[in-house]
GROMACS .gro file of N, CA, C and O in nm:
model
  492
    1MET      N    1  20.993  23.350   3.514
    1MET     CA    2  20.862  23.401   3.483
    1MET      C    3  20.841  23.398   3.332
    1MET      O    4  20.927  23.437   3.255
    2THR      N    5  20.725  23.351   3.290
    2THR     CA    6  20.691  23.344   3.149
    2THR      C    7  20.650  23.482   3.100
    2THR      O    8  20.588  23.559   3.172
    3THR      N    9  20.685  23.513   2.975
    3THR     CA   10  20.645  23.640   2.916
    3THR      C   11  20.569  23.614   2.786
    3THR      O   12  20.573  23.504   2.732
    4TRP      N   13  20.502  23.715   2.737
    4TRP     CA   14  20.432  23.707   2.609
    4TRP      C   15  20.534  23.715   2.496
    4TRP      O   16  20.630  23.791   2.505
    5THR      N   17  20.510  23.643   2.389
    5THR     CA   18  20.591  23.661   2.269
    5THR      C   19  20.536  23.782   2.195
    5THR      O   20  20.420  23.824   2.218
    6ASN      N   21  20.615  23.840   2.105
    6ASN     CA   22  20.565  23.953   2.025
    6ASN      C   23  20.444  23.913   1.943
    6ASN      O   24  20.350  23.991   1.928
    7ASP      N   25  20.447  23.791   1.888
    7ASP     CA   26  20.334  23.742   1.809
    7ASP      C   27  20.207  23.735   1.894
    7ASP      O   28  20.100  23.778   1.852
    8GLU      N   29  20.218  23.680   2.015
    8GLU     CA   30  20.102  23.672   2.104
    8GLU      C   31  20.049  23.810   2.140
    8GLU      O   32  19.928  23.835   2.136
    9LEU      N   33  20.140  23.900   2.175
    9LEU     CA   34  20.100  24.037   2.208
    9LEU      C   35  20.025  24.102   2.093
    9LEU      O   36  19.919  24.163   2.113
   10ASN      N   37  20.080  24.090   1.973
   10ASN     CA   38  20.017  24.152   1.856
   10ASN      C   39  19.881  24.091   1.826
   10ASN      O   40  19.784  24.162   1.797
   11ARG      N   41  19.872  23.959   1.832
   11ARG     CA   42  19.746  23.892   1.800
   11ARG      C   43  19.637  23.927   1.899
   11ARG      O   44  19.522  23.953   1.862
   12ILE      N   45  19.671  23.930   2.027
   12ILE     CA   46  19.572  23.963   2.129
   12ILE      C   47  19.536  24.111   2.123
   12ILE      O   48  19.419  24.148   2.127
   13ALA      N   49  19.635  24.197   2.108
   13ALA     CA   50  19.610  24.342   2.104
   13ALA      C   51  19.527  24.381   1.983
   13ALA      O   52  19.449  24.477   1.990
   14ASN      N   53  19.543  24.311   1.872
   14ASN     CA   54  19.468  24.344   1.751
   14ASN      C   55  19.327  24.287   1.750
   14ASN      O   56  19.246  24.325   1.666
   15ALA      N   57  19.296  24.198   1.841
   15ALA     CA   58  19.160  24.143   1.852
   15ALA      C   59  19.072  24.242   1.928
   15ALA      O   60  19.118  24.312   2.017
   16ASP      N   61  18.945  24.249   1.891
   16ASP     CA   62  18.853  24.338   1.962
   16ASP      C   63  18.821  24.287   2.101
   16ASP      O   64  18.803  24.366   2.193
   17GLU      N   65  18.811  24.156   2.115
   17GLU     CA   66  18.773  24.100   2.244
   17GLU      C   67  18.865  23.986   2.285
   17GLU      O   68  18.934  23.928   2.204
   18LEU      N   69  18.858  23.959   2.413
   18LEU     CA   70  18.932  23.850   2.474
   18LEU      C   71  18.831  23.770   2.556
   18LEU      O   72  18.745  23.827   2.622
   19GLU      N   73  18.838  23.639   2.546
   19GLU     CA   74  18.753  23.553   2.631
   19GLU      C   75  18.831  23.525   2.759
   19GLU      O   76  18.944  23.476   2.754
   20VAL      N   77  18.770  23.557   2.873
   20VAL     CA   78  18.835  23.537   3.001
   20VAL      C   79  18.754  23.435   3.081
   20VAL      O   80  18.632  23.440   3.084
   21ALA      N   81  18.826  23.342   3.144
   21ALA     CA   82  18.763  23.238   3.226
   21ALA      C   83  18.845  23.222   3.354
   21ALA      O   84  18.934  23.136   3.361
   22PRO      N   85  18.818  23.304   3.456
   22PRO     CA   86  18.891  23.290   3.582
   22PRO      C   87  18.858  23.157   3.650
   22PRO      O   88  18.747  23.104   3.634
   23LEU      N   89  18.954  23.105   3.723
   23LEU     CA   90  18.931  22.984   3.802
   23LEU      C   91  18.859  23.022   3.931
   23LEU      O   92  18.898  23.116   4.000
   24ARG      N   93  18.756  22.945   3.962
   24ARG     CA   94  18.686  22.964   4.089
   24ARG      C   95  18.771  22.902   4.200
   24ARG      O   96  18.868  22.830   4.173
   25ARG      N   97  18.732  22.926   4.323
   25ARG     CA   98  18.808  22.871   4.436
   25ARG      C   99  18.809  22.719   4.439
   25ARG      O  100  18.900  22.659   4.493
   26ASP      N  101  18.706  22.658   4.378
   26ASP     CA  102  18.702  22.511   4.375
   26ASP      C  103  18.784  22.454   4.260
   26ASP      O  104  18.786  22.334   4.237
   27GLY      N  105  18.855  22.541   4.185
   27GLY     CA  106  18.943  22.497   4.078
   27GLY      C  107  18.875  22.481   3.943
   27GLY      O  108  18.939  22.447   3.845
   28ILE      N  109  18.745  22.506   3.937
   28ILE     CA  110  18.669  22.496   3.812
   28ILE      C  111  18.665  22.633   3.746
   28ILE      O  112  18.643  22.735   3.812
   29SER      N  113  18.683  22.635   3.614
   29SER     CA  114  18.679  22.762   3.540
   29SER      C  115  18.537  22.815   3.530
   29SER      O  116  18.443  22.739   3.510
   30ARG      N  117  18.524  22.946   3.542
   30ARG     CA  118  18.397  23.010   3.511
   30ARG      C  119  18.375  22.998   3.361
   30ARG      O  120  18.470  22.980   3.285
   31LYS      N  121  18.252  23.015   3.318
   31LYS     CA  122  18.221  23.016   3.175
   31LYS      C  123  18.295  23.133   3.111
   31LYS      O  124  18.294  23.245   3.165
   32PRO      N  125  18.361  23.113   2.997
   32PRO     CA  126  18.433  23.224   2.931
   32PRO      C  127  18.339  23.340   2.900
   32PRO      O  128  18.224  23.321   2.860
   33LEU      N  129  18.390  23.460   2.921
   33LEU     CA  130  18.314  23.582   2.900
   33LEU      C  131  18.396  23.675   2.810
   33LEU      O  132  18.515  23.696   2.834
   34PRO      N  133  18.335  23.732   2.706
   34PRO     CA  134  18.409  23.826   2.621
   34PRO      C  135  18.425  23.961   2.690
   34PRO      O  136  18.327  24.017   2.742
   35ILE      N  137  18.547  24.011   2.693
   35ILE     CA  138  18.576  24.142   2.750
   35ILE      C  139  18.676  24.213   2.659
   35ILE      O  140  18.734  24.153   2.569
   36TRP      N  141  18.698  24.341   2.685
   36TRP     CA  142  18.796  24.418   2.610
   36TRP      C  143  18.934  24.401   2.671
   36TRP      O  144  18.948  24.384   2.792
   37VAL      N  145  19.036  24.412   2.586
   37VAL     CA  146  19.175  24.399   2.630
   37VAL      C  147  19.258  24.506   2.561
   37VAL      O  148  19.232  24.540   2.446
   38VAL      N  149  19.354  24.561   2.633
   38VAL     CA  150  19.445  24.660   2.575
   38VAL      C  151  19.589  24.622   2.606
   38VAL      O  152  19.618  24.551   2.702
   39ARG      N  153  19.675  24.673   2.522
   39ARG     CA  154  19.820  24.650   2.536
   39ARG      C  155  19.888  24.780   2.575
   39ARG      O  156  19.855  24.887   2.526
   40ASP      N  157  19.986  24.767   2.663
   40ASP     CA  158  20.075  24.878   2.698
   40ASP      C  159  20.215  24.820   2.700
   40ASP      O  160  20.249  24.744   2.791
   41GLY      N  161  20.294  24.852   2.598
   41GLY     CA  162  20.428  24.795   2.589
   41GLY      C  163  20.422  24.645   2.571
   41GLY      O  164  20.357  24.595   2.481
   42ASP      N  165  20.486  24.572   2.662
   42ASP     CA  166  20.489  24.426   2.655
   42ASP      C  167  20.390  24.361   2.751
   42ASP      O  168  20.405  24.244   2.788
   43ASP      N  169  20.289  24.437   2.792
   43ASP     CA  170  20.190  24.386   2.886
   43ASP      C  171  20.049  24.402   2.831
   43ASP      O  172  20.022  24.491   2.750
   44LEU      N  173  19.959  24.315   2.879
   44LEU     CA  174  19.818  24.318   2.842
   44LEU      C  175  19.736  24.343   2.967
   44LEU      O  176  19.768  24.291   3.075
   45TYR      N  177  19.629  24.421   2.951
   45TYR     CA  178  19.546  24.461   3.064
   45TYR      C  179  19.399  24.445   3.033
   45TYR      O  180  19.356  24.464   2.918
   46VAL      N  181  19.322  24.414   3.137
   46VAL     CA  182  19.177  24.407   3.126
   46VAL      C  183  19.116  24.482   3.245
   46VAL      O  184  19.182  24.502   3.347
   47ARG      N  185  18.989  24.520   3.226
   47ARG     CA  186  18.912  24.584   3.332
   47ARG      C  187  18.770  24.529   3.328
   47ARG      O  188  18.725  24.478   3.226
   48SER      N  189  18.700  24.548   3.437
   48SER     CA  190  18.561  24.506   3.446
   48SER      C  191  18.469  24.621   3.408
   48SER      O  192  18.471  24.727   3.472
   49TYR      N  193  18.388  24.601   3.305
   49TYR     CA  194  18.290  24.702   3.262
   49TYR      C  195  18.194  24.735   3.376
   49TYR      O  196  18.152  24.849   3.391
   50ARG      N  197  18.162  24.638   3.459
   50ARG     CA  198  18.070  24.658   3.571
   50ARG      C  199  18.143  24.701   3.699
   50ARG      O  200  18.086  24.699   3.808
   51GLY      N  201  18.269  24.738   3.687
   51GLY     CA  202  18.345  24.779   3.804
   51GLY      C  203  18.365  24.663   3.899
   51GLY      O  204  18.370  24.547   3.858
   52THR      N  205  18.372  24.693   4.027
   52THR     CA  206  18.399  24.589   4.127
   52THR      C  207  18.280  24.494   4.145
   52THR      O  208  18.293  24.392   4.213
   53ALA      N  209  18.166  24.524   4.084
   53ALA     CA  210  18.050  24.434   4.090
   53ALA      C  211  18.059  24.323   3.987
   53ALA      O  212  17.979  24.228   3.991
   54GLY      N  213  18.153  24.330   3.894
   54GLY     CA  214  18.166  24.229   3.790
   54GLY      C  215  18.203  24.093   3.848
   54GLY      O  216  18.304  24.080   3.916
   55ALA      N  217  18.120  23.992   3.822
   55ALA     CA  218  18.141  23.859   3.881
   55ALA      C  219  18.273  23.797   3.834
   55ALA      O  220  18.345  23.737   3.914
   56TRP      N  221  18.306  23.811   3.705
   56TRP     CA  222  18.431  23.751   3.657
   56TRP      C  223  18.550  23.817   3.727
   56TRP      O  224  18.647  23.749   3.762
   57TRP      N  225  18.542  23.949   3.748
   57TRP     CA  226  18.651  24.023   3.810
   57TRP      C  227  18.669  23.980   3.956
   57TRP      O  228  18.782  23.959   4.002
   58ARG      N  229  18.558  23.965   4.027
   58ARG     CA  230  18.566  23.922   4.168
   58ARG      C  231  18.630  23.783   4.178
   58ARG      O  232  18.711  23.757   4.267
   59THR      N  233  18.596  23.694   4.083
   59THR     CA  234  18.656  23.561   4.082
   59THR      C  235  18.805  23.570   4.052
   59THR      O  236  18.887  23.505   4.118
   60ALA      N  237  18.842  23.650   3.953
   60ALA     CA  238  18.983  23.667   3.917
   60ALA      C  239  19.062  23.724   4.034
   60ALA      O  240  19.176  23.683   4.060
   61LEU      N  241  19.003  23.818   4.105
   61LEU     CA  242  19.069  23.880   4.219
   61LEU      C  243  19.088  23.780   4.333
   61LEU      O  244  19.189  23.782   4.403
   62ALA      N  245  18.992  23.690   4.349
   62ALA     CA  246  18.997  23.593   4.459
   62ALA      C  247  19.103  23.485   4.435
   62ALA      O  248  19.173  23.445   4.529
   63THR      N  249  19.116  23.440   4.311
   63THR     CA  250  19.208  23.327   4.284
   63THR      C  251  19.335  23.367   4.210
   63THR      O  252  19.434  23.294   4.213
   64HIS      N  253  19.329  23.478   4.137
   64HIS     CA  254  19.441  23.528   4.057
   64HIS      C  255  19.482  23.432   3.946
   64HIS      O  256  19.590  23.447   3.890
   65GLU      N  257  19.398  23.335   3.912
   65GLU     CA  258  19.431  23.240   3.806
   65GLU      C  259  19.315  23.223   3.710
   65GLU      O  260  19.199  23.235   3.750
   66GLY      N  261  19.348  23.197   3.584
   66GLY     CA  262  19.243  23.173   3.486
   66GLY      C  263  19.301  23.140   3.350
   66GLY      O  264  19.420  23.111   3.336
   67HIS      N  265  19.214  23.148   3.250
   67HIS     CA  266  19.251  23.118   3.112
   67HIS      C  267  19.195  23.227   3.022
   67HIS      O  268  19.085  23.278   3.045
   68ILE      N  269  19.273  23.262   2.920
   68ILE     CA  270  19.226  23.361   2.822
   68ILE      C  271  19.240  23.302   2.683
   68ILE      O  272  19.322  23.213   2.658
   69SER      N  273  19.158  23.353   2.593
   69SER     CA  274  19.164  23.316   2.452
   69SER      C  275  19.132  23.439   2.371
   69SER      O  276  19.032  23.507   2.394
   70SER      N  277  19.220  23.470   2.274
   70SER     CA  278  19.201  23.589   2.192
   70SER      C  279  19.296  23.584   2.073
   70SER      O  280  19.413  23.549   2.090
   71GLY      N  281  19.246  23.619   1.956
   71GLY     CA  282  19.332  23.625   1.838
   71GLY      C  283  19.401  23.495   1.806
   71GLY      O  284  19.510  23.495   1.751
   72GLY      N  285  19.341  23.383   1.843
   72GLY     CA  286  19.402  23.252   1.819
   72GLY      C  287  19.502  23.211   1.924
   72GLY      O  288  19.569  23.109   1.911
   73VAL      N  289  19.515  23.289   2.030
   73VAL     CA  290  19.607  23.258   2.141
   73VAL      C  291  19.525  23.206   2.259
   73VAL      O  292  19.429  23.270   2.300
   74ASP      N  293  19.563  23.091   2.311
   74ASP     CA  294  19.502  23.034   2.431
   74ASP      C  295  19.610  23.021   2.537
   74ASP      O  296  19.712  22.956   2.512
   75LYS      N  297  19.586  23.081   2.656
   75LYS     CA  298  19.689  23.079   2.760
   75LYS      C  299  19.627  23.073   2.898
   75LYS      O  300  19.524  23.137   2.924
   76ASP      N  301  19.692  23.001   2.987
   76ASP     CA  302  19.664  23.013   3.129
   76ASP      C  303  19.736  23.139   3.175
   76ASP      O  304  19.849  23.166   3.132
   77VAL      N  305  19.670  23.215   3.262
   77VAL     CA  306  19.728  23.342   3.307
   77VAL      C  307  19.714  23.359   3.457
   77VAL      O  308  19.632  23.295   3.522
   78THR      N  309  19.797  23.449   3.507
   78THR     CA  310  19.784  23.501   3.643
   78THR      C  311  19.731  23.643   3.630
   78THR      O  312  19.778  23.720   3.545
   79PHE      N  313  19.633  23.677   3.712
   79PHE     CA  314  19.577  23.813   3.714
   79PHE      C  315  19.648  23.892   3.824
   79PHE      O  316  19.646  23.852   3.940
   80VAL      N  317  19.710  24.003   3.786
   80VAL     CA  318  19.785  24.086   3.881
   80VAL      C  319  19.718  24.222   3.891
   80VAL      O  320  19.700  24.291   3.791
   81GLU      N  321  19.682  24.259   4.013
   81GLU     CA  322  19.619  24.389   4.035
   81GLU      C  323  19.715  24.502   4.003
   81GLU      O  324  19.834  24.495   4.033
   82VAL      N  325  19.661  24.609   3.943
   82VAL     CA  326  19.741  24.726   3.907
   82VAL      C  327  19.685  24.846   3.982
   82VAL      O  328  19.570  24.885   3.962
   83THR      N  329  19.768  24.906   4.067
   83THR     CA  330  19.725  25.024   4.143
   83THR      C  331  19.805  25.148   4.107
   83THR      O  332  19.773  25.257   4.155
   84ASP      N  333  19.907  25.132   4.025
   84ASP     CA  334  19.994  25.243   3.988
   84ASP      C  335  19.917  25.343   3.899
   84ASP      O  336  19.868  25.306   3.792
   85ASN      N  337  19.906  25.468   3.944
   85ASN     CA  338  19.831  25.570   3.870
   85ASN      C  339  19.889  25.599   3.732
   85ASN      O  340  19.815  25.625   3.638
   86THR      N  341  20.020  25.596   3.720
   86THR     CA  342  20.083  25.623   3.591
   86THR      C  343  20.045  25.515   3.490
   86THR      O  344  20.011  25.545   3.375
   87ILE      N  345  20.050  25.390   3.532
   87ILE     CA  346  20.010  25.280   3.443
   87ILE      C  347  19.861  25.293   3.410
   87ILE      O  348  19.821  25.281   3.295
   88ASN      N  349  19.779  25.320   3.510
   88ASN     CA  350  19.636  25.334   3.486
   88ASN      C  351  19.603  25.449   3.392
   88ASN      O  352  19.510  25.438   3.312
   89ASP      N  353  19.679  25.556   3.399
   89ASP     CA  354  19.660  25.667   3.303
   89ASP      C  355  19.685  25.618   3.160
   89ASP      O  356  19.610  25.653   3.068
   90ARG      N  357  19.790  25.539   3.142
   90ARG     CA  358  19.819  25.485   3.009
   90ARG      C  359  19.711  25.386   2.963
   90ARG      O  360  19.675  25.383   2.846
   91ILE      N  361  19.658  25.310   3.057
   91ILE     CA  362  19.553  25.214   3.023
   91ILE      C  363  19.426  25.290   2.985
   91ILE      O  364  19.355  25.251   2.891
   92ASP      N  365  19.393  25.397   3.056
   92ASP     CA  366  19.280  25.483   3.017
   92ASP      C  367  19.293  25.526   2.872
   92ASP      O  368  19.199  25.515   2.793
   93THR      N  369  19.411  25.576   2.837
   93THR     CA  370  19.437  25.622   2.700
   93THR      C  371  19.425  25.507   2.601
   93THR      O  372  19.368  25.523   2.493
   94ALA      N  373  19.476  25.391   2.637
   94ALA     CA  374  19.469  25.275   2.549
   94ALA      C  375  19.324  25.235   2.522
   94ALA      O  376  19.287  25.204   2.408
   95TYR      N  377  19.240  25.236   2.624
   95TYR     CA  378  19.098  25.204   2.605
   95TYR      C  379  19.031  25.308   2.514
   95TYR      O  380  18.956  25.272   2.424
   96ARG      N  381  19.059  25.435   2.540
   96ARG     CA  382  18.999  25.541   2.456
   96ARG      C  383  19.043  25.528   2.310
   96ARG      O  384  18.963  25.545   2.218
   97THR      N  385  19.171  25.497   2.290
   97THR     CA  386  19.224  25.487   2.154
   97THR      C  387  19.169  25.365   2.081
   97THR      O  388  19.122  25.375   1.968
   98LYS      N  389  19.175  25.250   2.145
   98LYS     CA  390  19.134  25.127   2.079
   98LYS      C  391  18.983  25.116   2.060
   98LYS      O  392  18.937  25.069   1.956
   99TYR      N  393  18.907  25.160   2.159
   99TYR     CA  394  18.763  25.137   2.157
   99TYR      C  395  18.679  25.264   2.141
   99TYR      O  396  18.556  25.257   2.147
  100GLY      N  397  18.742  25.377   2.116
  100GLY     CA  398  18.670  25.503   2.103
  100GLY      C  399  18.559  25.501   1.999
  100GLY      O  400  18.459  25.571   2.013
  101ARG      N  401  18.574  25.417   1.898
  101ARG     CA  402  18.473  25.410   1.793
  101ARG      C  403  18.338  25.361   1.845
  101ARG      O  404  18.236  25.377   1.781
  102TYR      N  405  18.336  25.299   1.963
  102TYR     CA  406  18.211  25.251   2.022
  102TYR      C  407  18.137  25.359   2.100
  102TYR      O  408  18.024  25.337   2.143
  103GLY      N  409  18.200  25.472   2.121
  103GLY     CA  410  18.137  25.585   2.188
  103GLY      C  411  18.154  25.582   2.339
  103GLY      O  412  18.192  25.482   2.399
  104SER      N  413  18.124  25.696   2.398
  104SER     CA  414  18.147  25.714   2.541
  104SER      C  415  18.057  25.627   2.629
  104SER      O  416  18.092  25.598   2.743
  105ALA      N  417  17.941  25.585   2.577
  105ALA     CA  418  17.853  25.499   2.657
  105ALA      C  419  17.922  25.369   2.696
  105ALA      O  420  17.891  25.311   2.800
  106TYR      N  421  18.017  25.324   2.615
  106TYR     CA  422  18.091  25.201   2.644
  106TYR      C  423  18.230  25.228   2.699
  106TYR      O  424  18.278  25.156   2.786
  107VAL      N  425  18.295  25.331   2.647
  107VAL     CA  426  18.433  25.357   2.687
  107VAL      C  427  18.441  25.423   2.825
  107VAL      O  428  18.527  25.387   2.906
  108SER      N  429  18.351  25.513   2.854
  108SER     CA  430  18.356  25.583   2.984
  108SER      C  431  18.349  25.488   3.104
  108SER      O  432  18.425  25.506   3.199
  109PRO      N  433  18.263  25.385   3.102
  109PRO     CA  434  18.264  25.291   3.216
  109PRO      C  435  18.397  25.217   3.230
  109PRO      O  436  18.439  25.185   3.342
  110MET      N  437  18.464  25.192   3.119
  110MET     CA  438  18.593  25.123   3.126
  110MET      C  439  18.699  25.213   3.189
  110MET      O  440  18.782  25.167   3.267
  111VAL      N  441  18.696  25.340   3.154
  111VAL     CA  442  18.791  25.434   3.212
  111VAL      C  443  18.759  25.458   3.360
  111VAL      O  444  18.848  25.465   3.444
  112ALA      N  445  18.630  25.462   3.392
  112ALA     CA  446  18.589  25.483   3.531
  112ALA      C  447  18.621  25.361   3.619
  112ALA      O  448  18.629  25.374   3.740
  113SER      N  449  18.640  25.246   3.558
  113SER     CA  450  18.666  25.122   3.632
  113SER      C  451  18.814  25.095   3.653
  113SER      O  452  18.856  24.980   3.667
  114ARG      N  453  18.894  25.199   3.657
  114ARG     CA  454  19.039  25.179   3.666
  114ARG      C  455  19.082  25.104   3.792
  114ARG      O  456  19.187  25.043   3.794
  115SER      N  457  18.998  25.104   3.894
  115SER     CA  458  19.032  25.028   4.016
  115SER      C  459  19.025  24.877   3.992
  115SER      O  460  19.069  24.799   4.076
  116THR      N  461  18.972  24.836   3.877
  116THR     CA  462  18.962  24.692   3.845
  116THR      C  463  19.070  24.647   3.747
  116THR      O  464  19.064  24.534   3.697
  117THR      N  465  19.167  24.732   3.719
  117THR     CA  466  19.270  24.697   3.622
  117THR      C  467  19.350  24.574   3.666
  117THR      O  468  19.401  24.570   3.777
  118LEU      N  469  19.358  24.478   3.575
  118LEU     CA  470  19.437  24.357   3.599
  118LEU      C  471  19.534  24.338   3.484
  118LEU      O  472  19.497  24.350   3.367
  119ARG      N  473  19.659  24.309   3.517
  119ARG     CA  474  19.759  24.274   3.416
  119ARG      C  475  19.754  24.123   3.396
  119ARG      O  476  19.742  24.047   3.493
  120LEU      N  477  19.759  24.081   3.272
  120LEU     CA  478  19.758  23.940   3.239
  120LEU      C  479  19.901  23.891   3.224
  120LEU      O  480  19.976  23.940   3.140
  121VAL      N  481  19.939  23.795   3.307
  121VAL     CA  482  20.073  23.738   3.304
  121VAL      C  483  20.062  23.592   3.263
  121VAL      O  484  19.994  23.514   3.331
  122PRO      N  485  20.123  23.555   3.148
  122PRO     CA  486  20.112  23.414   3.105
  122PRO      C  487  20.180  23.318   3.202
  122PRO      O  488  20.281  23.353   3.263
  123ARG      N  489  20.123  23.198   3.213
  123ARG     CA  490  20.183  23.095   3.299
  123ARG      C  491  20.229  22.979   3.213
  123ARG      O  492  20.184  22.955   3.107
   0.00000   0.00000   0.00000
């Protein structure tokens, strides 16, 4: 299994946004969409601002494959669903810490969307 390098983790975690392009079922990438990304240890996580209604998230959930670009890092990834409450609690905190400066109008939907948490695994 491929893992992130420390340099990749730092570059992506320090960027405000990540461009995500999940693969559709026909193998074609969706148009890249900027989303927020957080780091927890040696892992990177994303959530859908629109919850389970987010089109990019539904595509990622269906195929579990896509491409990300952030902080000068371009990678094909596997999207892994996260249901562990302990991890999700840490991800909530990571979103509040990293993006709190944008206010609750933006951060609260991200925390409320914990059912959409996906771990990014490089391929």
